[in-house]
Structure formats: structure tokens, C-alpha cells
Amino acid sequence: QVQLVESGGGLVQAGGSLRLSCAVSGRTFSRYAMGWFRQAPGKEREFVAAISGSGTTTYADSVKGRFTISRDYAKNTVFLQMNSLKPEDTAVYYCAAGGVFGRVENGYDYWGQGTQVTVSA
């Protein structure tokens, strides 16, 4: 069983930065595509960023140029560096792992509990 634990969320002013971490249990971390999704109050969950097992990345247009996804194979951890944060980035951020790299939720089999990110104006 694969378990994902997110950390690093919090309250930040607009223009600030946060780095989210997602620790993944299991010995097959390198095989998984990893993704970040977010859900704002009253909205559906949406794709943010993803990284393949080989390091290929893709981003939602709304975060491109501001967010960076990366992974540390030695630590079984994926990161989301978020810069130039905006109030509209406020959401619960979820980490996901799966066999299909991409933007679609159905490609991810395992999900974390989420971490709250709040950006004040």
C-alpha cells in the first residue's frame, strides 16, 4: 500500500512563496508519476502540476512560470515550489501518485489527505 503525506501548507501574503512536500511510502516511488491538484471552496478539484518518473513536467496554465514541481528519488518525496502566490491560489492542495503521467485525475491511484494553502490579499 502506498501512502502519501503532504506538508508545507499555511498562510502567506500575496506575492509570497511556499514549498509543499509530499512524502511517499513504498519502494516503487521512481515508477510513479506524481501530481499536485487543488480544490478551492465551492469549486471542483483541478490539476496543478505533474512530474513523470523520468522527470518530465507539465503545468496548468494558471501556475506556469510561478510553480515548480520536482522530486527527490533518494527521499521518496515530491515538492511543489510556489512563488508569486495570488489569492486565487487559495485551496487545499493534494498530492497524487499513479501509473499515468498527465493532468487527468483518473490516472492517479493514490492520494494524500491534502494541505491547506491560504493566500491573503
mmCIF file of N, CA and C in Angstrom:
data_model
loop_
_atom_site.group_PDB
_atom_site.id
_atom_site.type_symbol
_atom_site.label_atom_id
_atom_site.label_comp_id
_atom_site.label_asym_id
_atom_site.label_seq_id
_atom_site.Cartn_x
_atom_site.Cartn_y
_atom_site.Cartn_z
ATOM 1 N N GLN A 1 0.837 -1.181 0.000
ATOM 2 C CA GLN A 1 0.000 0.000 0.000
ATOM 3 C C GLN A 1 0.884 1.247 0.000
ATOM 4 N N VAL A 2 0.559 2.169 -0.855
ATOM 5 C CA VAL A 2 1.310 3.417 -0.963
ATOM 6 C C VAL A 2 0.604 4.490 -0.140
ATOM 7 N N GLN A 3 1.350 5.198 0.651
ATOM 8 C CA GLN A 3 0.799 6.296 1.444
ATOM 9 C C GLN A 3 1.509 7.591 1.087
ATOM 10 N N LEU A 4 0.731 8.664 1.022
ATOM 11 C CA LEU A 4 1.256 9.977 0.685
ATOM 12 C C LEU A 4 0.910 10.943 1.825
ATOM 13 N N VAL A 5 1.893 11.694 2.273
ATOM 14 C CA VAL A 5 1.681 12.649 3.355
ATOM 15 C C VAL A 5 2.206 14.013 2.917
ATOM 16 N N GLU A 6 1.283 14.977 2.797
ATOM 17 C CA GLU A 6 1.665 16.328 2.400
ATOM 18 C C GLU A 6 2.029 17.178 3.617
ATOM 19 N N SER A 7 2.863 18.170 3.377
ATOM 20 C CA SER A 7 3.197 19.146 4.412
ATOM 21 C C SER A 7 3.628 20.435 3.726
ATOM 22 N N GLY A 8 3.695 21.502 4.520
ATOM 23 C CA GLY A 8 4.206 22.761 3.997
ATOM 24 C C GLY A 8 3.171 23.818 3.711
ATOM 25 N N GLY A 9 1.908 23.485 3.869
ATOM 26 C CA GLY A 9 0.875 24.488 3.644
ATOM 27 C C GLY A 9 0.871 25.532 4.744
ATOM 28 N N GLY A 10 0.080 26.581 4.531
ATOM 29 C CA GLY A 10 -0.007 27.627 5.532
ATOM 30 C C GLY A 10 -0.615 28.880 4.971
ATOM 31 N N LEU A 11 -0.452 29.961 5.744
ATOM 32 C CA LEU A 11 -0.975 31.273 5.367
ATOM 33 C C LEU A 11 0.177 32.146 4.892
ATOM 34 N N VAL A 12 0.007 32.791 3.760
ATOM 35 C CA VAL A 12 1.057 33.647 3.197
ATOM 36 C C VAL A 12 0.396 34.837 2.523
ATOM 37 N N GLN A 13 1.109 35.946 2.488
ATOM 38 C CA GLN A 13 0.588 37.125 1.796
ATOM 39 C C GLN A 13 0.787 36.995 0.297
ATOM 40 N N ALA A 14 -0.037 37.691 -0.437
ATOM 41 C CA ALA A 14 0.103 37.702 -1.895
ATOM 42 C C ALA A 14 1.513 38.146 -2.279
ATOM 43 N N GLY A 15 2.080 37.450 -3.244
ATOM 44 C CA GLY A 15 3.444 37.713 -3.669
ATOM 45 C C GLY A 15 4.477 36.858 -2.962
ATOM 46 N N GLY A 16 4.052 36.165 -1.918
ATOM 47 C CA GLY A 16 4.957 35.325 -1.152
ATOM 48 C C GLY A 16 5.150 33.947 -1.762
ATOM 49 N N SER A 17 5.877 33.107 -1.021
ATOM 50 C CA SER A 17 6.222 31.773 -1.501
ATOM 51 C C SER A 17 5.951 30.726 -0.436
ATOM 52 N N LEU A 18 5.671 29.525 -0.903
ATOM 53 C CA LEU A 18 5.564 28.349 -0.049
ATOM 54 C C LEU A 18 6.130 27.168 -0.810
ATOM 55 N N ARG A 19 6.618 26.180 -0.061
ATOM 56 C CA ARG A 19 7.042 24.931 -0.686
ATOM 57 C C ARG A 19 6.295 23.784 -0.037
ATOM 58 N N LEU A 20 5.543 23.079 -0.842
ATOM 59 C CA LEU A 20 4.824 21.899 -0.378
ATOM 60 C C LEU A 20 5.684 20.660 -0.585
ATOM 61 N N SER A 21 5.571 19.740 0.348
ATOM 62 C CA SER A 21 6.269 18.462 0.244
ATOM 63 C C SER A 21 5.261 17.332 0.314
ATOM 64 N N CYS A 22 5.596 16.237 -0.329
ATOM 65 C CA CYS A 22 4.755 15.039 -0.294
ATOM 66 C C CYS A 22 5.671 13.836 -0.140
ATOM 67 N N ALA A 23 5.638 13.243 1.035
ATOM 68 C CA ALA A 23 6.455 12.061 1.306
ATOM 69 C C ALA A 23 5.679 10.815 0.918
ATOM 70 N N VAL A 24 6.324 9.945 0.169
ATOM 71 C CA VAL A 24 5.680 8.749 -0.382
ATOM 72 C C VAL A 24 6.299 7.498 0.211
ATOM 73 N N SER A 25 5.459 6.628 0.767
ATOM 74 C CA SER A 25 5.968 5.364 1.287
ATOM 75 C C SER A 25 6.074 4.357 0.160
ATOM 76 N N GLY A 26 6.849 3.319 0.360
ATOM 77 C CA GLY A 26 6.967 2.290 -0.649
ATOM 78 C C GLY A 26 8.264 2.376 -1.418
ATOM 79 N N ARG A 27 8.644 1.275 -2.041
ATOM 80 C CA ARG A 27 9.940 1.198 -2.718
ATOM 81 C C ARG A 27 9.837 1.394 -4.222
ATOM 82 N N THR A 28 8.667 1.749 -4.709
ATOM 83 C CA THR A 28 8.496 1.925 -6.151
ATOM 84 C C THR A 28 8.244 3.376 -6.526
ATOM 85 N N PHE A 29 8.724 4.285 -5.706
ATOM 86 C CA PHE A 29 8.484 5.712 -5.924
ATOM 87 C C PHE A 29 8.902 6.141 -7.324
ATOM 88 N N SER A 30 10.043 5.675 -7.781
ATOM 89 C CA SER A 30 10.568 6.146 -9.063
ATOM 90 C C SER A 30 9.681 5.742 -10.237
ATOM 91 N N ARG A 31 8.826 4.748 -10.061
ATOM 92 C CA ARG A 31 7.971 4.295 -11.152
ATOM 93 C C ARG A 31 6.721 5.154 -11.315
ATOM 94 N N TYR A 32 6.373 5.871 -10.264
ATOM 95 C CA TYR A 32 5.109 6.592 -10.279
ATOM 96 C C TYR A 32 5.232 7.969 -10.913
ATOM 97 N N ALA A 33 4.216 8.317 -11.671
ATOM 98 C CA ALA A 33 4.018 9.713 -11.987
ATOM 99 C C ALA A 33 3.439 10.372 -10.733
ATOM 100 N N MET A 34 3.868 11.590 -10.486
ATOM 101 C CA MET A 34 3.399 12.317 -9.307
ATOM 102 C C MET A 34 2.706 13.601 -9.752
ATOM 103 N N GLY A 35 1.611 13.903 -9.095
ATOM 104 C CA GLY A 35 0.878 15.107 -9.460
ATOM 105 C C GLY A 35 0.434 15.899 -8.245
ATOM 106 N N TRP A 36 0.219 17.173 -8.476
ATOM 107 C CA TRP A 36 -0.412 18.051 -7.497
ATOM 108 C C TRP A 36 -1.723 18.561 -8.083
ATOM 109 N N PHE A 37 -2.738 18.498 -7.270
ATOM 110 C CA PHE A 37 -4.051 19.027 -7.614
ATOM 111 C C PHE A 37 -4.495 19.943 -6.500
ATOM 112 N N ARG A 38 -5.496 20.764 -6.759
ATOM 113 C CA ARG A 38 -6.002 21.639 -5.705
ATOM 114 C C ARG A 38 -7.508 21.797 -5.834
ATOM 115 N N GLN A 39 -8.127 22.102 -4.691
ATOM 116 C CA GLN A 39 -9.568 22.324 -4.669
ATOM 117 C C GLN A 39 -9.875 23.531 -3.816
ATOM 118 N N ALA A 40 -10.421 24.542 -4.438
ATOM 119 C CA ALA A 40 -10.836 25.752 -3.742
ATOM 120 C C ALA A 40 -12.272 25.584 -3.245
ATOM 121 N N PRO A 41 -12.678 26.336 -2.237
ATOM 122 C CA PRO A 41 -14.047 26.218 -1.713
ATOM 123 C C PRO A 41 -15.083 26.433 -2.805
ATOM 124 N N GLY A 42 -16.014 25.504 -2.904
ATOM 125 C CA GLY A 42 -17.091 25.624 -3.874
ATOM 126 C C GLY A 42 -16.717 25.301 -5.296
ATOM 127 N N LYS A 43 -15.494 24.822 -5.497
ATOM 128 C CA LYS A 43 -15.037 24.502 -6.852
ATOM 129 C C LYS A 43 -14.610 23.048 -6.943
ATOM 130 N N GLU A 44 -14.531 22.568 -8.166
ATOM 131 C CA GLU A 44 -14.057 21.216 -8.388
ATOM 132 C C GLU A 44 -12.526 21.166 -8.253
ATOM 133 N N ARG A 45 -12.049 19.980 -7.947
ATOM 134 C CA ARG A 45 -10.603 19.811 -7.863
ATOM 135 C C ARG A 45 -10.002 19.980 -9.261
ATOM 136 N N GLU A 46 -8.842 20.638 -9.324
ATOM 137 C CA GLU A 46 -8.216 20.900 -10.615
ATOM 138 C C GLU A 46 -6.743 20.538 -10.592
ATOM 139 N N PHE A 47 -6.226 20.270 -11.758
ATOM 140 C CA PHE A 47 -4.826 19.915 -11.941
ATOM 141 C C PHE A 47 -3.943 21.138 -11.731
ATOM 142 N N VAL A 48 -2.774 20.914 -11.113
ATOM 143 C CA VAL A 48 -1.798 21.986 -10.915
ATOM 144 C C VAL A 48 -0.496 21.681 -11.656
ATOM 145 N N ALA A 49 0.103 20.530 -11.346
ATOM 146 C CA ALA A 49 1.391 20.183 -11.940
ATOM 147 C C ALA A 49 1.610 18.690 -11.814
ATOM 148 N N ALA A 50 2.463 18.145 -12.687
ATOM 149 C CA ALA A 50 2.789 16.726 -12.642
ATOM 150 C C ALA A 50 4.222 16.515 -13.089
ATOM 151 N N ILE A 51 4.797 15.418 -12.609
ATOM 152 C CA ILE A 51 6.154 15.039 -13.000
ATOM 153 C C ILE A 51 6.188 13.538 -13.210
ATOM 154 N N SER A 52 6.783 13.121 -14.300
ATOM 155 C CA SER A 52 6.857 11.704 -14.615
ATOM 156 C C SER A 52 7.984 11.040 -13.838
ATOM 157 N N GLY A 53 8.062 9.725 -13.967
ATOM 158 C CA GLY A 53 9.144 9.001 -13.324
ATOM 159 C C GLY A 53 10.518 9.403 -13.840
ATOM 160 N N SER A 54 10.578 9.864 -15.064
ATOM 161 C CA SER A 54 11.849 10.274 -15.662
ATOM 162 C C SER A 54 12.113 11.766 -15.535
ATOM 163 N N GLY A 55 11.166 12.496 -14.931
ATOM 164 C CA GLY A 55 11.392 13.910 -14.675
ATOM 165 C C GLY A 55 10.717 14.885 -15.616
ATOM 166 N N THR A 56 9.965 14.408 -16.563
ATOM 167 C CA THR A 56 9.208 15.306 -17.437
ATOM 168 C C THR A 56 8.117 15.997 -16.628
ATOM 169 N N THR A 57 7.917 17.281 -16.896
ATOM 170 C CA THR A 57 6.934 18.042 -16.118
ATOM 171 C C THR A 57 5.881 18.673 -17.017
ATOM 172 N N THR A 58 4.736 18.951 -16.424
ATOM 173 C CA THR A 58 3.688 19.696 -17.101
ATOM 174 C C THR A 58 2.936 20.508 -16.046
ATOM 175 N N TYR A 59 2.423 21.666 -16.470
ATOM 176 C CA TYR A 59 1.787 22.589 -15.537
ATOM 177 C C TYR A 59 0.463 23.103 -16.091
ATOM 178 N N ALA A 60 -0.416 23.446 -15.178
ATOM 179 C CA ALA A 60 -1.610 24.183 -15.567
ATOM 180 C C ALA A 60 -1.192 25.580 -16.006
ATOM 181 N N ASP A 61 -1.910 26.145 -16.963
ATOM 182 C CA ASP A 61 -1.558 27.470 -17.464
ATOM 183 C C ASP A 61 -1.582 28.514 -16.346
ATOM 184 N N SER A 62 -2.459 28.330 -15.392
ATOM 185 C CA SER A 62 -2.621 29.326 -14.331
ATOM 186 C C SER A 62 -1.422 29.412 -13.394
ATOM 187 N N VAL A 63 -0.570 28.391 -13.388
ATOM 188 C CA VAL A 63 0.576 28.396 -12.466
ATOM 189 C C VAL A 63 1.908 28.373 -13.205
ATOM 190 N N LYS A 64 1.877 28.241 -14.499
ATOM 191 C CA LYS A 64 3.107 28.131 -15.281
ATOM 192 C C LYS A 64 3.956 29.382 -15.085
ATOM 193 N N GLY A 65 5.228 29.167 -14.808
ATOM 194 C CA GLY A 65 6.136 30.286 -14.571
ATOM 195 C C GLY A 65 6.204 30.706 -13.112
ATOM 196 N N ARG A 66 5.262 30.242 -12.302
ATOM 197 C CA ARG A 66 5.262 30.596 -10.866
ATOM 198 C C ARG A 66 5.527 29.375 -9.982
ATOM 199 N N PHE A 67 5.040 28.216 -10.398
ATOM 200 C CA PHE A 67 5.185 26.989 -9.613
ATOM 201 C C PHE A 67 6.196 26.064 -10.283
ATOM 202 N N THR A 68 6.906 25.295 -9.466
ATOM 203 C CA THR A 68 7.855 24.311 -9.975
ATOM 204 C C THR A 68 7.688 23.005 -9.224
ATOM 205 N N ILE A 69 7.482 21.935 -9.961
ATOM 206 C CA ILE A 69 7.393 20.614 -9.354
ATOM 207 C C ILE A 69 8.734 19.902 -9.519
ATOM 208 N N SER A 70 9.126 19.167 -8.488
ATOM 209 C CA SER A 70 10.383 18.416 -8.547
ATOM 210 C C SER A 70 10.241 17.191 -7.659
ATOM 211 N N ARG A 71 11.201 16.274 -7.799
ATOM 212 C CA ARG A 71 11.150 15.067 -6.983
ATOM 213 C C ARG A 71 12.542 14.683 -6.551
ATOM 214 N N ASP A 72 12.642 14.149 -5.351
ATOM 215 C CA ASP A 72 13.902 13.662 -4.789
ATOM 216 C C ASP A 72 13.768 12.156 -4.642
ATOM 217 N N TYR A 73 14.463 11.403 -5.510
ATOM 218 C CA TYR A 73 14.324 9.950 -5.519
ATOM 219 C C TYR A 73 14.917 9.328 -4.261
ATOM 220 N N ALA A 74 15.943 9.915 -3.722
ATOM 221 C CA ALA A 74 16.571 9.365 -2.515
ATOM 222 C C ALA A 74 15.661 9.492 -1.298
ATOM 223 N N LYS A 75 14.836 10.550 -1.286
ATOM 224 C CA LYS A 75 13.966 10.800 -0.150
ATOM 225 C C LYS A 75 12.520 10.397 -0.412
ATOM 226 N N ASN A 76 12.233 9.850 -1.587
ATOM 227 C CA ASN A 76 10.850 9.478 -1.928
ATOM 228 C C ASN A 76 9.886 10.636 -1.688
ATOM 229 N N THR A 77 10.271 11.792 -2.151
ATOM 230 C CA THR A 77 9.494 12.994 -1.884
ATOM 231 C C THR A 77 9.338 13.808 -3.161
ATOM 232 N N VAL A 78 8.172 14.387 -3.318
ATOM 233 C CA VAL A 78 7.911 15.314 -4.413
ATOM 234 C C VAL A 78 7.604 16.677 -3.805
ATOM 235 N N PHE A 79 8.048 17.717 -4.489
ATOM 236 C CA PHE A 79 7.897 19.074 -3.983
ATOM 237 C C PHE A 79 7.096 19.924 -4.968
ATOM 238 N N LEU A 80 6.471 20.947 -4.422
ATOM 239 C CA LEU A 80 5.849 21.973 -5.250
ATOM 240 C C LEU A 80 6.281 23.324 -4.698
ATOM 241 N N GLN A 81 7.198 23.962 -5.413
ATOM 242 C CA GLN A 81 7.647 25.296 -5.043
ATOM 243 C C GLN A 81 6.681 26.306 -5.652
ATOM 244 N N MET A 82 6.078 27.127 -4.807
ATOM 245 C CA MET A 82 5.067 28.076 -5.266
ATOM 246 C C MET A 82 5.547 29.495 -4.980
ATOM 247 N N ASN A 83 5.774 30.240 -6.028
ATOM 248 C CA ASN A 83 6.234 31.629 -5.920
ATOM 249 C C ASN A 83 5.167 32.578 -6.464
ATOM 250 N N SER A 84 5.316 33.840 -6.120
ATOM 251 C CA SER A 84 4.382 34.878 -6.592
ATOM 252 C C SER A 84 2.942 34.455 -6.372
ATOM 253 N N LEU A 85 2.654 34.007 -5.191
ATOM 254 C CA LEU A 85 1.320 33.485 -4.887
ATOM 255 C C LEU A 85 0.264 34.572 -4.970
ATOM 256 N N LYS A 86 -0.921 34.155 -5.397
ATOM 257 C CA LYS A 86 -2.054 35.046 -5.561
ATOM 258 C C LYS A 86 -3.207 34.552 -4.689
ATOM 259 N N PRO A 87 -4.129 35.433 -4.321
ATOM 260 C CA PRO A 87 -5.281 34.973 -3.530
ATOM 261 C C PRO A 87 -6.048 33.836 -4.203
ATOM 262 N N GLU A 88 -6.080 33.827 -5.523
ATOM 263 C CA GLU A 88 -6.798 32.758 -6.226
ATOM 264 C C GLU A 88 -6.087 31.413 -6.166
ATOM 265 N N ASP A 89 -4.890 31.374 -5.610
ATOM 266 C CA ASP A 89 -4.203 30.103 -5.383
ATOM 267 C C ASP A 89 -4.675 29.439 -4.088
ATOM 268 N N THR A 90 -5.488 30.128 -3.314
ATOM 269 C CA THR A 90 -6.000 29.563 -2.072
ATOM 270 C C THR A 90 -6.810 28.304 -2.349
ATOM 271 N N ALA A 91 -6.442 27.218 -1.695
ATOM 272 C CA ALA A 91 -7.095 25.930 -1.923
ATOM 273 C C ALA A 91 -6.479 24.886 -1.000
ATOM 274 N N VAL A 92 -7.109 23.732 -0.975
ATOM 275 C CA VAL A 92 -6.469 22.551 -0.395
ATOM 276 C C VAL A 92 -5.689 21.877 -1.518
ATOM 277 N N TYR A 93 -4.421 21.635 -1.271
ATOM 278 C CA TYR A 93 -3.550 21.034 -2.277
ATOM 279 C C TYR A 93 -3.346 19.552 -1.960
ATOM 280 N N TYR A 94 -3.540 18.735 -2.987
ATOM 281 C CA TYR A 94 -3.437 17.285 -2.848
ATOM 282 C C TYR A 94 -2.287 16.759 -3.694
ATOM 283 N N CYS A 95 -1.561 15.834 -3.112
ATOM 284 C CA CYS A 95 -0.525 15.103 -3.822
ATOM 285 C C CYS A 95 -1.108 13.775 -4.294
ATOM 286 N N ALA A 96 -0.697 13.311 -5.458
ATOM 287 C CA ALA A 96 -1.208 12.065 -6.004
ATOM 288 C C ALA A 96 -0.099 11.293 -6.692
ATOM 289 N N ALA A 97 -0.233 9.968 -6.679
ATOM 290 C CA ALA A 97 0.738 9.091 -7.340
ATOM 291 C C ALA A 97 -0.012 8.101 -8.219
ATOM 292 N N GLY A 98 0.550 7.803 -9.376
ATOM 293 C CA GLY A 98 -0.131 6.863 -10.250
ATOM 294 C C GLY A 98 0.728 6.403 -11.393
ATOM 295 N N GLY A 99 0.136 5.558 -12.226
ATOM 296 C CA GLY A 99 0.883 4.978 -13.324
ATOM 297 C C GLY A 99 0.809 5.752 -14.624
ATOM 298 N N VAL A 100 -0.042 6.771 -14.671
ATOM 299 C CA VAL A 100 -0.233 7.518 -15.917
ATOM 300 C C VAL A 100 0.141 8.973 -15.695
ATOM 301 N N PHE A 101 1.178 9.413 -16.375
ATOM 302 C CA PHE A 101 1.609 10.807 -16.263
ATOM 303 C C PHE A 101 0.641 11.703 -17.018
ATOM 304 N N GLY A 102 0.182 12.756 -16.367
ATOM 305 C CA GLY A 102 -0.680 13.680 -17.077
ATOM 306 C C GLY A 102 -1.545 14.496 -16.149
ATOM 307 N N ARG A 103 -2.567 15.105 -16.707
ATOM 308 C CA ARG A 103 -3.401 16.074 -15.998
ATOM 309 C C ARG A 103 -4.730 15.507 -15.519
ATOM 310 N N VAL A 104 -4.963 14.243 -15.814
ATOM 311 C CA VAL A 104 -6.264 13.653 -15.521
ATOM 312 C C VAL A 104 -6.236 12.935 -14.181
ATOM 313 N N GLU A 105 -7.236 13.224 -13.343
ATOM 314 C CA GLU A 105 -7.271 12.610 -12.016
ATOM 315 C C GLU A 105 -7.329 11.083 -12.079
ATOM 316 N N ASN A 106 -8.016 10.557 -13.065
ATOM 317 C CA ASN A 106 -8.180 9.099 -13.150
ATOM 318 C C ASN A 106 -6.868 8.367 -13.357
ATOM 319 N N GLY A 107 -5.827 9.062 -13.750
ATOM 320 C CA GLY A 107 -4.528 8.424 -13.946
ATOM 321 C C GLY A 107 -3.760 8.214 -12.656
ATOM 322 N N TYR A 108 -4.306 8.736 -11.558
ATOM 323 C CA TYR A 108 -3.618 8.651 -10.279
ATOM 324 C C TYR A 108 -4.385 7.725 -9.343
ATOM 325 N N ASP A 109 -3.642 6.817 -8.714
ATOM 326 C CA ASP A 109 -4.256 5.771 -7.909
ATOM 327 C C ASP A 109 -4.247 6.068 -6.411
ATOM 328 N N TYR A 110 -3.298 6.863 -5.995
ATOM 329 C CA TYR A 110 -3.116 7.111 -4.572
ATOM 330 C C TYR A 110 -3.125 8.620 -4.320
ATOM 331 N N TRP A 111 -3.752 9.002 -3.212
ATOM 332 C CA TRP A 111 -3.920 10.416 -2.892
ATOM 333 C C TRP A 111 -3.577 10.684 -1.442
ATOM 334 N N GLY A 112 -3.023 11.859 -1.187
ATOM 335 C CA GLY A 112 -2.802 12.300 0.170
ATOM 336 C C GLY A 112 -4.054 12.941 0.746
ATOM 337 N N GLN A 113 -3.946 13.380 1.990
ATOM 338 C CA GLN A 113 -5.075 13.969 2.693
ATOM 339 C C GLN A 113 -5.261 15.442 2.362
ATOM 340 N N GLY A 114 -4.247 16.064 1.833
ATOM 341 C CA GLY A 114 -4.347 17.470 1.461
ATOM 342 C C GLY A 114 -3.731 18.386 2.501
ATOM 343 N N THR A 115 -3.286 19.537 2.032
ATOM 344 C CA THR A 115 -2.742 20.564 2.917
ATOM 345 C C THR A 115 -3.293 21.921 2.477
ATOM 346 N N GLN A 116 -3.707 22.723 3.443
ATOM 347 C CA GLN A 116 -4.350 23.990 3.139
ATOM 348 C C GLN A 116 -3.326 25.070 2.818
ATOM 349 N N VAL A 117 -3.562 25.760 1.737
ATOM 350 C CA VAL A 117 -2.770 26.940 1.371
ATOM 351 C C VAL A 117 -3.730 28.130 1.308
ATOM 352 N N THR A 118 -3.431 29.160 2.068
ATOM 353 C CA THR A 118 -4.260 30.356 2.077
ATOM 354 C C THR A 118 -3.388 31.560 1.748
ATOM 355 N N VAL A 119 -3.787 32.306 0.726
ATOM 356 C CA VAL A 119 -3.041 33.479 0.295
ATOM 357 C C VAL A 119 -3.898 34.708 0.550
ATOM 358 N N SER A 120 -3.417 35.581 1.396
ATOM 359 C CA SER A 120 -4.174 36.786 1.723
ATOM 360 C C SER A 120 -3.793 37.925 0.789
ATOM 361 N N ALA A 121 -4.776 38.775 0.535
ATOM 362 C CA ALA A 121 -4.554 39.897 -0.384
ATOM 363 C C ALA A 121 -3.719 40.998 0.260
#
